Coordinates of C-alpha atoms in Angstrom, one line a residue:
M1 CA -5.7 3.2 -38.2
A2 CA -6.1 -0.2 -39.2
A3 CA -8.7 -1.0 -41.9
I4 CA -10.8 -3.9 -41.1
G5 CA -12.1 -6.3 -43.8
Q6 CA -15.2 -8.3 -42.5
I7 CA -15.3 -11.7 -44.4
S8 CA -18.3 -13.2 -42.7
T9 CA -20.9 -12.2 -40.3
G10 CA -21.5 -15.4 -38.2
M11 CA -24.4 -15.9 -35.9
T12 CA -26.2 -12.5 -35.7
V13 CA -29.0 -12.7 -33.1
D14 CA -31.5 -10.2 -31.8
R15 CA -33.2 -12.2 -29.0
T16 CA -33.2 -15.3 -31.1
L17 CA -30.6 -17.7 -32.2
S18 CA -29.7 -18.2 -36.0
S19 CA -28.6 -21.7 -36.9
S20 CA -27.4 -21.6 -40.5
N21 CA -23.7 -21.0 -40.9
N22 CA -21.3 -21.8 -43.5
I23 CA -17.7 -20.6 -43.3
G24 CA -14.9 -22.6 -44.8
V25 CA -11.1 -23.8 -44.6
S26 CA -8.8 -25.3 -46.9
L27 CA -5.3 -26.8 -46.5
S28 CA -2.4 -25.5 -48.6
P29 CA 0.8 -27.8 -48.7
L30 CA 4.0 -26.3 -47.6
R31 CA 6.3 -29.1 -48.8
K32 CA 4.3 -31.9 -50.7
T33 CA 0.8 -33.2 -50.8
L34 CA 0.2 -36.1 -48.1
I35 CA -3.5 -36.4 -48.7
G36 CA -4.4 -39.2 -51.1
A37 CA -7.3 -39.0 -53.6
G38 CA -9.6 -40.4 -51.1
G39 CA -8.9 -37.8 -48.5
S40 CA -6.7 -40.3 -46.6
S41 CA -5.6 -39.2 -43.1
S42 CA -2.0 -39.7 -43.6
L43 CA -1.5 -36.1 -42.9
S44 CA 1.3 -34.3 -41.1
L45 CA -0.3 -31.1 -39.9
R46 CA 3.1 -29.6 -39.4
Q47 CA 3.4 -29.4 -43.1
Y48 CA 0.2 -27.5 -43.8
S49 CA -1.1 -24.0 -43.3
L50 CA -4.7 -23.0 -43.0
S51 CA -6.4 -20.5 -45.2
V52 CA -9.9 -19.5 -44.9
R53 CA -12.4 -20.8 -47.4
S54 CA -15.3 -22.8 -46.1
I55 CA -16.1 -24.6 -42.7
K56 CA -19.4 -26.2 -42.0
I57 CA -20.5 -26.4 -38.3
N58 CA -23.0 -29.1 -37.7
E59 CA -25.1 -27.8 -34.6
N60 CA -26.5 -31.3 -33.9
N61 CA -23.3 -33.1 -33.1
Q62 CA -20.7 -30.2 -33.2
K63 CA -18.4 -32.2 -35.4
T64 CA -16.2 -30.0 -37.7
K65 CA -14.8 -31.1 -41.2
V66 CA -11.8 -29.6 -42.7
Y67 CA -11.9 -29.5 -46.6
A68 CA -8.7 -30.1 -48.5
E69 CA -8.3 -29.9 -52.2
N70 CA -8.7 -33.7 -52.6
G71 CA -11.4 -34.1 -50.0
A72 CA -12.3 -33.8 -46.2
F73 CA -11.3 -35.3 -42.9
D74 CA -12.9 -35.0 -39.7
L75 CA -11.0 -33.4 -36.8
G76 CA -12.4 -36.2 -34.7
M77 CA -10.0 -38.6 -36.8
L78 CA -7.2 -37.2 -34.9
D79 CA -7.7 -39.4 -31.9
S80 CA -4.0 -40.5 -31.0
S81 CA -2.1 -38.4 -28.5
V82 CA 0.6 -37.8 -31.3
D83 CA -1.8 -36.6 -33.7
S84 CA -3.6 -34.4 -31.2
Y85 CA -0.3 -33.1 -30.1
K86 CA 0.6 -32.2 -33.7
L87 CA -2.6 -30.4 -34.3
A88 CA -2.2 -28.5 -30.9
D89 CA 1.4 -27.7 -31.7
S90 CA 0.7 -26.4 -35.2
R91 CA -2.2 -24.4 -34.0
R92 CA -0.5 -22.7 -31.2
S93 CA 2.7 -21.8 -33.0
S94 CA 1.6 -18.3 -33.5
D95 CA 0.0 -17.9 -30.1
L96 CA 2.5 -18.4 -27.3
K97 CA 0.7 -16.7 -24.5
R98 CA 0.3 -18.8 -21.4
K99 CA -3.4 -19.5 -20.5
T100 CA -3.1 -20.9 -17.0
K101 CA -2.6 -18.1 -14.5
I102 CA 0.1 -17.9 -11.8
V103 CA -0.7 -16.8 -8.2
C104 CA 2.4 -15.6 -6.2
T105 CA 2.6 -15.2 -2.5
I106 CA 4.2 -11.9 -1.5
G107 CA 6.6 -12.1 1.4
P108 CA 10.2 -11.1 2.4
S109 CA 11.6 -12.4 -0.9
S110 CA 9.3 -10.6 -3.1
S111 CA 7.9 -7.5 -1.3
S112 CA 10.1 -4.8 -2.7
R113 CA 9.0 -2.7 -5.7
E114 CA 11.6 -4.1 -7.8
M115 CA 10.7 -7.7 -7.0
I116 CA 7.1 -7.2 -7.6
W117 CA 7.8 -5.7 -11.0
K118 CA 10.1 -8.5 -11.9
L119 CA 7.5 -11.1 -10.8
A120 CA 4.8 -9.3 -12.9
E121 CA 7.0 -9.3 -16.0
A122 CA 7.9 -13.0 -15.4
G123 CA 4.3 -14.0 -15.3
M124 CA 2.6 -13.3 -12.1
N125 CA -1.3 -12.7 -12.5
V126 CA -2.3 -12.7 -8.9
A127 CA -0.4 -11.4 -5.9
R128 CA -1.5 -13.2 -2.8
L129 CA -1.3 -11.6 0.8
N130 CA -1.0 -14.3 3.3
M131 CA -2.6 -12.9 6.5
S132 CA -1.1 -15.7 8.6
H133 CA 2.2 -13.6 8.2
G134 CA 3.0 -9.9 8.4
D135 CA 0.9 -7.2 9.5
H136 CA -1.4 -4.6 7.9
A137 CA 1.3 -2.1 7.4
S138 CA 3.4 -4.4 5.5
H139 CA 0.5 -5.7 3.5
Q140 CA -0.6 -2.2 2.8
I141 CA 2.9 -1.5 1.0
T142 CA 2.4 -4.6 -1.2
I143 CA -1.3 -3.5 -2.0
D144 CA 0.0 0.0 -3.0
L145 CA 2.8 -1.3 -5.2
V146 CA 0.6 -3.7 -7.2
K147 CA -1.9 -0.8 -7.7
E148 CA 0.9 1.4 -8.9
Y149 CA 1.9 -1.3 -11.4
N150 CA -1.6 -1.7 -12.5
S151 CA -2.0 1.9 -13.2
M152 CA 0.9 2.0 -15.7
F153 CA -0.7 -0.3 -18.0
V154 CA -4.0 -0.9 -20.0
D155 CA -3.0 -4.5 -21.2
K156 CA -1.5 -5.8 -17.8
A157 CA -3.3 -6.4 -14.6
I158 CA -2.2 -7.9 -11.3
A159 CA -5.2 -9.1 -9.2
I160 CA -4.9 -8.9 -5.3
M161 CA -5.9 -11.9 -3.1
L162 CA -6.2 -11.6 0.6
D163 CA -5.9 -15.0 2.1
T164 CA -7.3 -15.3 5.6
K165 CA -5.4 -17.2 8.4
G166 CA -8.4 -19.0 9.5
P167 CA -8.9 -21.2 12.7
E168 CA -5.6 -22.9 13.1
V169 CA -4.5 -25.2 16.0
R170 CA -0.9 -24.7 16.5
S171 CA 1.6 -26.0 19.1
G172 CA 3.3 -23.4 21.4
D173 CA 6.7 -21.6 21.3
V174 CA 9.6 -23.9 22.1
P175 CA 13.2 -22.3 23.1
Q176 CA 14.9 -25.1 21.1
P177 CA 13.6 -27.7 18.6
I178 CA 12.3 -30.8 20.3
F179 CA 13.4 -34.0 18.5
L180 CA 10.6 -36.7 18.6
K181 CA 11.5 -40.4 18.1
E182 CA 9.4 -43.3 17.2
G183 CA 7.7 -45.0 19.9
Q184 CA 8.4 -42.1 22.4
E185 CA 5.5 -40.8 24.6
F186 CA 4.7 -37.1 24.1
N187 CA 1.9 -34.8 25.3
F188 CA 0.0 -31.9 24.2
T189 CA -1.5 -29.5 27.0
I190 CA -4.1 -26.8 26.8
K191 CA -2.2 -25.0 29.6
R192 CA -0.3 -22.0 28.1
G193 CA 3.4 -21.5 28.1
V194 CA 4.4 -25.1 28.7
S195 CA 7.6 -26.2 26.8
L196 CA 9.1 -29.5 28.2
K197 CA 11.0 -32.4 26.4
D198 CA 7.8 -34.5 26.5
T199 CA 5.0 -31.8 26.6
V200 CA 4.1 -28.6 24.8
S201 CA 1.2 -26.3 24.8
V202 CA -1.6 -25.9 22.1
N203 CA -3.4 -22.6 21.3
Y204 CA -7.0 -24.2 21.3
D205 CA -8.8 -24.7 24.6
D206 CA -11.1 -27.4 23.2
F207 CA -8.3 -29.3 21.8
V208 CA -8.9 -32.1 24.6
N209 CA -12.6 -32.4 23.7
D210 CA -12.1 -32.6 20.0
V211 CA -9.7 -35.5 19.9
E212 CA -10.5 -39.1 20.9
V213 CA -8.3 -42.1 21.9
G214 CA -7.1 -43.6 18.7
D215 CA -7.0 -40.4 16.6
I216 CA -4.0 -39.7 14.5
L217 CA -2.5 -36.3 15.1
L218 CA -0.5 -34.8 12.2
V219 CA 2.1 -32.2 12.9
D220 CA 3.4 -29.5 10.4
G221 CA 1.4 -30.8 7.6
G222 CA 2.1 -34.6 8.2
M223 CA 5.9 -34.3 8.6
M224 CA 5.3 -36.0 12.0
S225 CA 2.5 -38.1 13.3
L226 CA 1.5 -39.3 16.8
A227 CA -1.4 -41.6 18.0
V228 CA -3.6 -40.5 20.9
K229 CA -3.4 -43.1 23.8
S230 CA -5.4 -41.2 26.5
K231 CA -6.4 -37.9 27.8
T232 CA -7.2 -36.0 30.9
S233 CA -9.1 -32.8 31.4
D234 CA -6.0 -30.6 30.2
L235 CA -3.7 -33.3 28.6
V236 CA -3.6 -35.3 25.4
K237 CA -1.3 -38.3 25.9
C238 CA 0.3 -39.6 22.6
V239 CA 3.1 -41.9 21.3
V240 CA 5.1 -41.0 18.3
I241 CA 4.4 -42.9 15.2
D242 CA 6.8 -40.7 12.8
G243 CA 9.3 -38.6 14.4
G244 CA 10.9 -35.4 13.4
E245 CA 12.0 -31.9 14.7
L246 CA 9.2 -30.1 16.4
Q247 CA 9.7 -26.4 16.2
S248 CA 7.6 -23.5 17.6
R249 CA 3.9 -22.8 16.4
R250 CA 3.6 -26.0 14.1
H251 CA 0.2 -26.7 12.7
L252 CA -1.7 -29.6 14.2
N253 CA -4.4 -31.6 12.5
V254 CA -6.5 -34.6 13.5
R255 CA -6.7 -37.0 10.6
G256 CA -10.3 -37.1 9.3
K257 CA -11.6 -34.3 11.6
S258 CA -12.0 -30.7 11.6
A259 CA -11.5 -28.5 14.7
T260 CA -14.8 -27.0 16.0
L261 CA -13.5 -23.5 15.8
P262 CA -15.4 -20.9 13.7
S263 CA -14.3 -20.6 10.1
I264 CA -13.9 -16.9 10.3
T265 CA -12.1 -15.8 13.4
D266 CA -12.0 -12.4 15.0
K267 CA -8.6 -11.7 13.4
D268 CA -10.1 -12.9 10.0
W269 CA -12.8 -10.2 10.3
E270 CA -10.3 -7.5 11.0
D271 CA -8.3 -8.7 7.8
I272 CA -11.5 -8.8 5.7
K273 CA -12.3 -5.1 6.8
F274 CA -8.7 -4.1 5.8
G275 CA -9.4 -5.8 2.4
V276 CA -12.6 -4.0 1.9
D277 CA -10.9 -0.7 2.7
N278 CA -8.2 -1.5 0.0
Q279 CA -10.7 -2.9 -2.5
V280 CA -8.9 -6.1 -3.0
D281 CA -10.2 -8.4 -5.8
F282 CA -10.4 -11.7 -4.0
Y283 CA -10.8 -13.3 -0.6
A284 CA -9.3 -16.7 -0.1
V285 CA -11.2 -18.2 2.9
S286 CA -9.3 -20.8 5.0
F287 CA -11.0 -23.9 6.4
V288 CA -14.5 -23.4 5.1
K289 CA -16.6 -26.1 6.6
D290 CA -20.1 -25.3 4.9
A291 CA -21.8 -23.0 2.6
K292 CA -23.1 -20.9 5.5
V293 CA -19.6 -19.5 5.9
V294 CA -19.6 -18.3 2.3
H295 CA -23.1 -16.8 2.7
E296 CA -22.1 -14.9 5.8
L297 CA -19.2 -13.5 4.3
K298 CA -21.1 -12.5 1.0
N299 CA -23.9 -10.8 3.1
Y300 CA -21.2 -8.7 4.9
L301 CA -19.5 -7.7 1.8
K302 CA -23.1 -6.7 0.3
S303 CA -23.6 -4.5 3.4
C304 CA -20.3 -2.8 2.8
G305 CA -20.9 -2.2 -1.0
A306 CA -17.7 -4.2 -1.6
D307 CA -17.3 -5.9 -5.0
I308 CA -15.0 -8.8 -4.0
S309 CA -15.1 -12.3 -5.0
V310 CA -15.1 -15.2 -2.4
I311 CA -12.6 -18.1 -3.2
V312 CA -13.0 -21.0 -0.8
K313 CA -10.0 -23.0 0.4
I314 CA -10.9 -26.8 0.3
E315 CA -8.6 -28.1 3.0
S316 CA -10.6 -29.9 5.5
A317 CA -12.7 -33.1 5.9
D318 CA -15.9 -31.0 6.5
S319 CA -15.3 -29.2 3.3
I320 CA -15.1 -32.3 1.2
K321 CA -18.3 -33.7 2.9
N322 CA -20.1 -30.3 1.8
L323 CA -18.3 -29.8 -1.3
P324 CA -21.3 -29.4 -3.8
S325 CA -23.1 -26.7 -1.6
I326 CA -19.7 -24.9 -0.9
I327 CA -18.7 -24.9 -4.6
S328 CA -22.3 -23.6 -5.6
A329 CA -22.2 -20.7 -2.9
C330 CA -18.7 -19.4 -3.6
D331 CA -17.1 -17.5 -6.5
G332 CA -14.2 -19.9 -6.9
A333 CA -12.2 -22.6 -5.2
M334 CA -8.6 -23.3 -4.0
V335 CA -7.3 -26.9 -3.8
A336 CA -5.3 -26.4 -0.7
R337 CA -3.6 -29.7 -0.8
G338 CA -1.3 -29.2 2.4
D339 CA -4.0 -29.4 5.0
L340 CA -6.2 -31.4 2.8
G341 CA -3.6 -34.1 2.8
A342 CA -3.3 -33.9 6.6
E343 CA -6.8 -34.2 7.5
L344 CA -7.6 -37.0 4.8
P345 CA -5.4 -40.0 3.6
I346 CA -2.8 -38.5 1.3
E347 CA -3.7 -41.0 -1.5
E348 CA -7.0 -39.4 -1.8
V349 CA -5.6 -35.9 -2.6
P350 CA -4.9 -36.4 -6.3
L351 CA -8.4 -37.8 -6.8
L352 CA -10.0 -35.0 -4.9
Q353 CA -8.0 -32.3 -6.8
E354 CA -9.4 -33.8 -10.1
E355 CA -12.8 -33.8 -8.5
I356 CA -12.7 -30.3 -7.3
I357 CA -11.5 -28.9 -10.6
R358 CA -14.2 -30.9 -12.4
R359 CA -16.9 -29.5 -10.1
C360 CA -15.7 -25.9 -10.5
R361 CA -15.3 -26.1 -14.3
S362 CA -18.9 -27.5 -14.7
I363 CA -20.4 -24.3 -13.1
H364 CA -18.0 -21.7 -14.5
K365 CA -16.1 -21.1 -11.3
P366 CA -12.3 -20.6 -11.3
V367 CA -10.1 -23.1 -9.6
I368 CA -6.7 -22.8 -8.2
V369 CA -4.3 -25.6 -7.5
A370 CA -2.0 -24.8 -4.5
T371 CA 0.7 -26.0 -2.0
N372 CA 4.1 -27.6 -2.6
M373 CA 4.0 -27.0 -6.4
L374 CA 7.7 -26.1 -6.5
E375 CA 8.7 -26.7 -2.8
S376 CA 12.2 -27.6 -3.5
M377 CA 12.8 -24.3 -5.1
I378 CA 12.4 -22.7 -1.8
N379 CA 16.1 -23.7 -1.3
H380 CA 17.2 -25.0 -4.7
P381 CA 17.4 -23.3 -8.2
T382 CA 15.9 -26.2 -10.2
P383 CA 12.7 -28.3 -9.5
T384 CA 12.4 -31.9 -9.0
R385 CA 11.0 -33.8 -12.0
A386 CA 8.0 -34.8 -10.0
E387 CA 7.1 -31.2 -9.3
V388 CA 7.4 -30.5 -13.0
S389 CA 4.9 -33.3 -13.5
D390 CA 2.6 -31.9 -10.7
I391 CA 2.3 -28.6 -12.6
A392 CA 1.7 -30.4 -15.8
I393 CA -1.1 -32.4 -14.3
A394 CA -2.9 -29.3 -12.9
V395 CA -2.9 -27.7 -16.3
R396 CA -4.1 -30.8 -18.0
E397 CA -6.9 -31.2 -15.6
G398 CA -8.1 -27.7 -16.4
A399 CA -7.0 -25.5 -13.5
D400 CA -7.5 -21.9 -14.0
A401 CA -4.5 -21.1 -11.9
I402 CA -1.6 -22.6 -10.1
M403 CA -0.1 -21.1 -7.0
L404 CA 3.3 -20.5 -5.5
S405 CA 3.5 -20.0 -1.6
G406 CA 6.9 -20.2 0.2
E407 CA 8.6 -20.3 -3.2
T408 CA 8.0 -16.7 -3.7
A409 CA 7.3 -15.5 -0.2
H410 CA 10.5 -16.6 1.5
G411 CA 12.4 -18.8 -1.0
K412 CA 15.8 -18.0 -2.4
F413 CA 14.7 -18.2 -6.1
P414 CA 11.5 -16.5 -6.5
L415 CA 12.0 -15.3 -10.1
K416 CA 13.2 -18.8 -11.1
A417 CA 10.2 -20.5 -9.6
V418 CA 7.8 -18.3 -11.6
N419 CA 9.9 -18.9 -14.7
V420 CA 9.7 -22.7 -14.3
M421 CA 5.9 -22.5 -13.6
H422 CA 5.5 -20.4 -16.7
T423 CA 7.5 -22.5 -19.0
V424 CA 5.9 -25.8 -17.9
A425 CA 2.5 -24.5 -18.1
L426 CA 3.1 -22.9 -21.6
R427 CA 4.6 -26.3 -22.8
T428 CA 1.8 -28.4 -21.3
E429 CA -1.0 -26.2 -23.0
A430 CA 0.8 -26.6 -26.4
S431 CA 0.3 -30.4 -26.1
L432 CA -3.3 -30.3 -25.3
P433 CA -5.7 -31.2 -28.2
V434 CA -7.6 -28.5 -30.0
R435 CA -11.1 -29.7 -29.2
T436 CA -14.4 -28.4 -27.9
S437 CA -16.3 -31.6 -27.4
A438 CA -20.1 -31.6 -27.1
T439 CA -19.9 -34.7 -25.1
R440 CA -17.2 -33.0 -22.6
T441 CA -18.6 -29.5 -22.3
T442 CA -22.1 -28.6 -23.6
A443 CA -24.0 -25.4 -23.4
Y444 CA -27.4 -25.1 -21.8
K445 CA -30.0 -24.6 -24.7
G446 CA -32.0 -22.1 -22.6
H447 CA -28.8 -20.0 -21.8
M448 CA -28.1 -17.6 -24.7
G449 CA -24.7 -16.4 -23.4
Q450 CA -23.5 -20.1 -23.0
M451 CA -24.6 -21.2 -26.4
F452 CA -22.7 -18.2 -27.9
A453 CA -19.5 -18.9 -25.9
F454 CA -19.9 -22.4 -26.9
H455 CA -20.2 -21.7 -30.7
A456 CA -17.7 -18.9 -30.6
S457 CA -15.1 -21.4 -29.1
I458 CA -15.7 -23.9 -31.8
M459 CA -15.3 -21.2 -34.5
A460 CA -12.1 -20.0 -33.0
N461 CA -10.8 -23.5 -32.6
T462 CA -11.6 -24.3 -36.1
L463 CA -10.2 -21.2 -37.7
S464 CA -7.3 -21.0 -35.2
T465 CA -8.2 -17.4 -34.3
P466 CA -7.9 -15.5 -31.2
V467 CA -11.2 -14.2 -29.6
I468 CA -12.0 -10.7 -28.9
V469 CA -14.9 -10.0 -26.5
F470 CA -16.2 -6.6 -25.2
T471 CA -17.5 -6.8 -21.6
R472 CA -18.4 -4.5 -18.7
T473 CA -19.0 -7.2 -16.1
G474 CA -16.8 -9.9 -17.5
S475 CA -19.5 -12.5 -17.8
M476 CA -19.0 -13.4 -21.3
A477 CA -15.2 -13.6 -21.0
V478 CA -15.8 -16.0 -18.0
L479 CA -18.1 -18.1 -20.3
L480 CA -15.6 -18.1 -23.1
S481 CA -12.9 -19.3 -20.6
H482 CA -15.1 -22.1 -19.4
Y483 CA -15.1 -23.5 -22.9
R484 CA -11.3 -23.2 -23.3
P485 CA -10.8 -21.9 -26.9
S486 CA -7.3 -22.8 -28.1
S487 CA -6.1 -19.2 -28.6
T488 CA -6.2 -16.2 -26.4
I489 CA -9.4 -14.4 -25.2
F490 CA -8.7 -10.8 -25.5
A491 CA -11.3 -9.3 -23.1
F492 CA -11.7 -5.6 -23.5
T493 CA -13.5 -3.8 -20.7
N494 CA -14.2 -0.2 -19.5
Q495 CA -14.1 -1.3 -15.9
R496 CA -10.8 -1.6 -14.0
R497 CA -12.2 -3.8 -11.4
T498 CA -13.5 -6.3 -14.1
M499 CA -10.1 -6.2 -15.7
Q500 CA -8.3 -7.2 -12.6
R501 CA -10.9 -9.9 -11.7
L502 CA -10.5 -11.5 -15.1
A503 CA -6.9 -11.8 -14.4
L504 CA -7.6 -15.2 -12.6
Y505 CA -9.3 -16.9 -15.3
Q506 CA -7.7 -19.3 -17.7
G507 CA -7.0 -18.0 -21.2
V508 CA -8.2 -14.4 -20.6
M509 CA -6.1 -11.5 -21.3
P510 CA -8.0 -8.4 -19.8
I511 CA -7.4 -5.2 -21.4
Y512 CA -8.8 -1.8 -20.2
M513 CA -10.2 0.4 -22.9
E514 CA -12.8 3.2 -22.9
F515 CA -15.8 2.3 -25.1
S516 CA -17.3 4.8 -27.6
D517 CA -20.9 4.9 -28.7
D518 CA -19.7 3.8 -32.1
A519 CA -19.3 0.1 -32.3
E520 CA -17.1 0.1 -35.4
D521 CA -14.9 2.7 -33.7
T522 CA -14.6 0.5 -30.6
Y523 CA -13.8 -2.6 -32.9
A524 CA -11.1 -0.4 -34.8
R525 CA -9.4 0.9 -31.8
S526 CA -9.2 -2.7 -30.1
L527 CA -7.7 -4.2 -33.2
K528 CA -5.2 -1.4 -33.4
L529 CA -4.3 -1.7 -29.9
L530 CA -3.5 -5.5 -30.4
Q531 CA -1.6 -4.7 -33.6
D532 CA 0.5 -2.1 -32.1
E533 CA 1.5 -4.5 -29.3
D534 CA 2.2 -7.3 -31.9
M535 CA -0.6 -9.5 -30.6
L536 CA -2.2 -9.5 -34.0
K537 CA -0.7 -9.4 -37.5
K538 CA -1.7 -8.4 -40.9
G539 CA -3.9 -11.0 -42.5
Q540 CA -4.8 -12.7 -39.4
H541 CA -8.4 -13.5 -38.7
V542 CA -10.1 -12.9 -35.3
T543 CA -13.5 -14.1 -33.9
L544 CA -15.4 -11.1 -32.3
V545 CA -18.0 -11.8 -29.6
Q546 CA -20.6 -9.4 -28.5
S547 CA -23.4 -10.4 -26.0
G548 CA -25.9 -8.7 -23.9
A549 CA -27.5 -5.2 -23.7
Q550 CA -24.8 -2.5 -23.8
P551 CA -24.9 1.1 -25.0
I552 CA -22.0 0.3 -27.3
W553 CA -24.4 -1.9 -29.4
R554 CA -28.0 -1.1 -28.6
E555 CA -30.4 -0.8 -25.8
E556 CA -31.9 -4.2 -26.3
S557 CA -30.1 -7.4 -25.7
T558 CA -28.0 -8.5 -28.9
H559 CA -25.8 -11.5 -29.4
L560 CA -23.3 -11.6 -32.2
I561 CA -20.3 -13.6 -33.5
Q562 CA -18.2 -12.1 -36.3
V563 CA -15.0 -13.4 -38.1
R564 CA -13.0 -10.4 -39.4
K565 CA -9.7 -10.3 -41.4
I566 CA -7.2 -7.8 -40.3
K567 CA -5.8 -5.4 -43.1
I568 CA -3.3 -2.6 -42.8
G569 CA -4.9 0.7 -44.3

């Protein structure tokens, strides 16, 4: 059993917050002293190691000073991207765990037991079931395999996300692909079974009523486009703007409009019931138009006693119009850029992605960036440079997770795609500045949990320590994730459901462990587990966070931050 040496009890609170804290840090040169007599900032952080001595956290402005032998310098002095990068690089050298999570869509290329295991080991955090494809029997096999994998580990968890098909408008079946040419006249009819060289069916009876003369129809996510010239009671007459190859069952969008179909269809309700029976962790609900849809689903889940989080897919003009209320009602969001870029001008998508991420982060909701992230790797073993940049941008903007669709579902190189996403995310995270800025992310003064998560993140960043939190519901781990400490958040929980749900949150490594009535015993067992798995080393410091009323601590609500040094007994 590891012996634990406590060096400082930080903020110990019983219903009220203590504000006086002095801890400390000094810099020891590895090669030669680069700080002048006046504490000049000509400092190369690659050449210094940190040893704990004394840090002062000013609760008024949250600025932190690091004290060296010849003076002090403010971390805020490191304003250039190069200096910030050096700081981040040096701080993360001993913490190489990826923080941005990876969602993998399971399909023919990845549904075997062997592939699910390999994807999990390569970096998959969430397995997505796309209910637009496959049947309940095939998805049941995937669910059982993921649960089998989860049962084998206490420190690895793969969450299960069921993605509903939603109200899609699609073209009908065609025996052979139809080649559309620019300027050609082409028609869509609500009559079933029509497949001619200039006319095909659509699966939506109100299609004629929904479109107007002058509307732009986008086919297959914008691969082809047509302008509506006229319409009859059962026919929409168009002229081709951008041609291409029209195959069976291609998705149709009207730019700037959403279909009047219900957001949750009869098929979706059957799939949702299937998810309840199998206790999936998340629903990703397609084409959410307003908050009413979210409330309807949540009320249904409550009536079933189902503890399943609702992720809304932002992919329509209506969802953007009602974005604030939708984000407020849901448990998380997905930026579904394919249909979003079809219904709205494509140049708006990057700006909308940034805005959706910002809104979700501001209210502690996880956010996933999806669609076309490594599209070329469906058929090729290496990504385009633009795809690599796309991943990096999503990571830098603060997405909790990034998603692979066809790349892992039916692509030729599913494992390589996951590996690329893993390495790009990891490298990008290492370049991010280590900073918890009060002007960027502040805690509500009336919310004790947020205040403690905020200060714990500052302490962990300043001391370059991992964070350990004990939680049953996952709420404190979620708050810590919101403030983005630079090191890993080890979230110990005695609830398997909580463990799996936390698999989606940025920076959180959920670990299952039974809690004892003795707090010190629980601390010691958690640290020993991390040491045994080489996640902590002798002499390393950790920031321990406890918040709320739990039997492990005491009956009344208690909040505590501690910094402890690990020793081998």
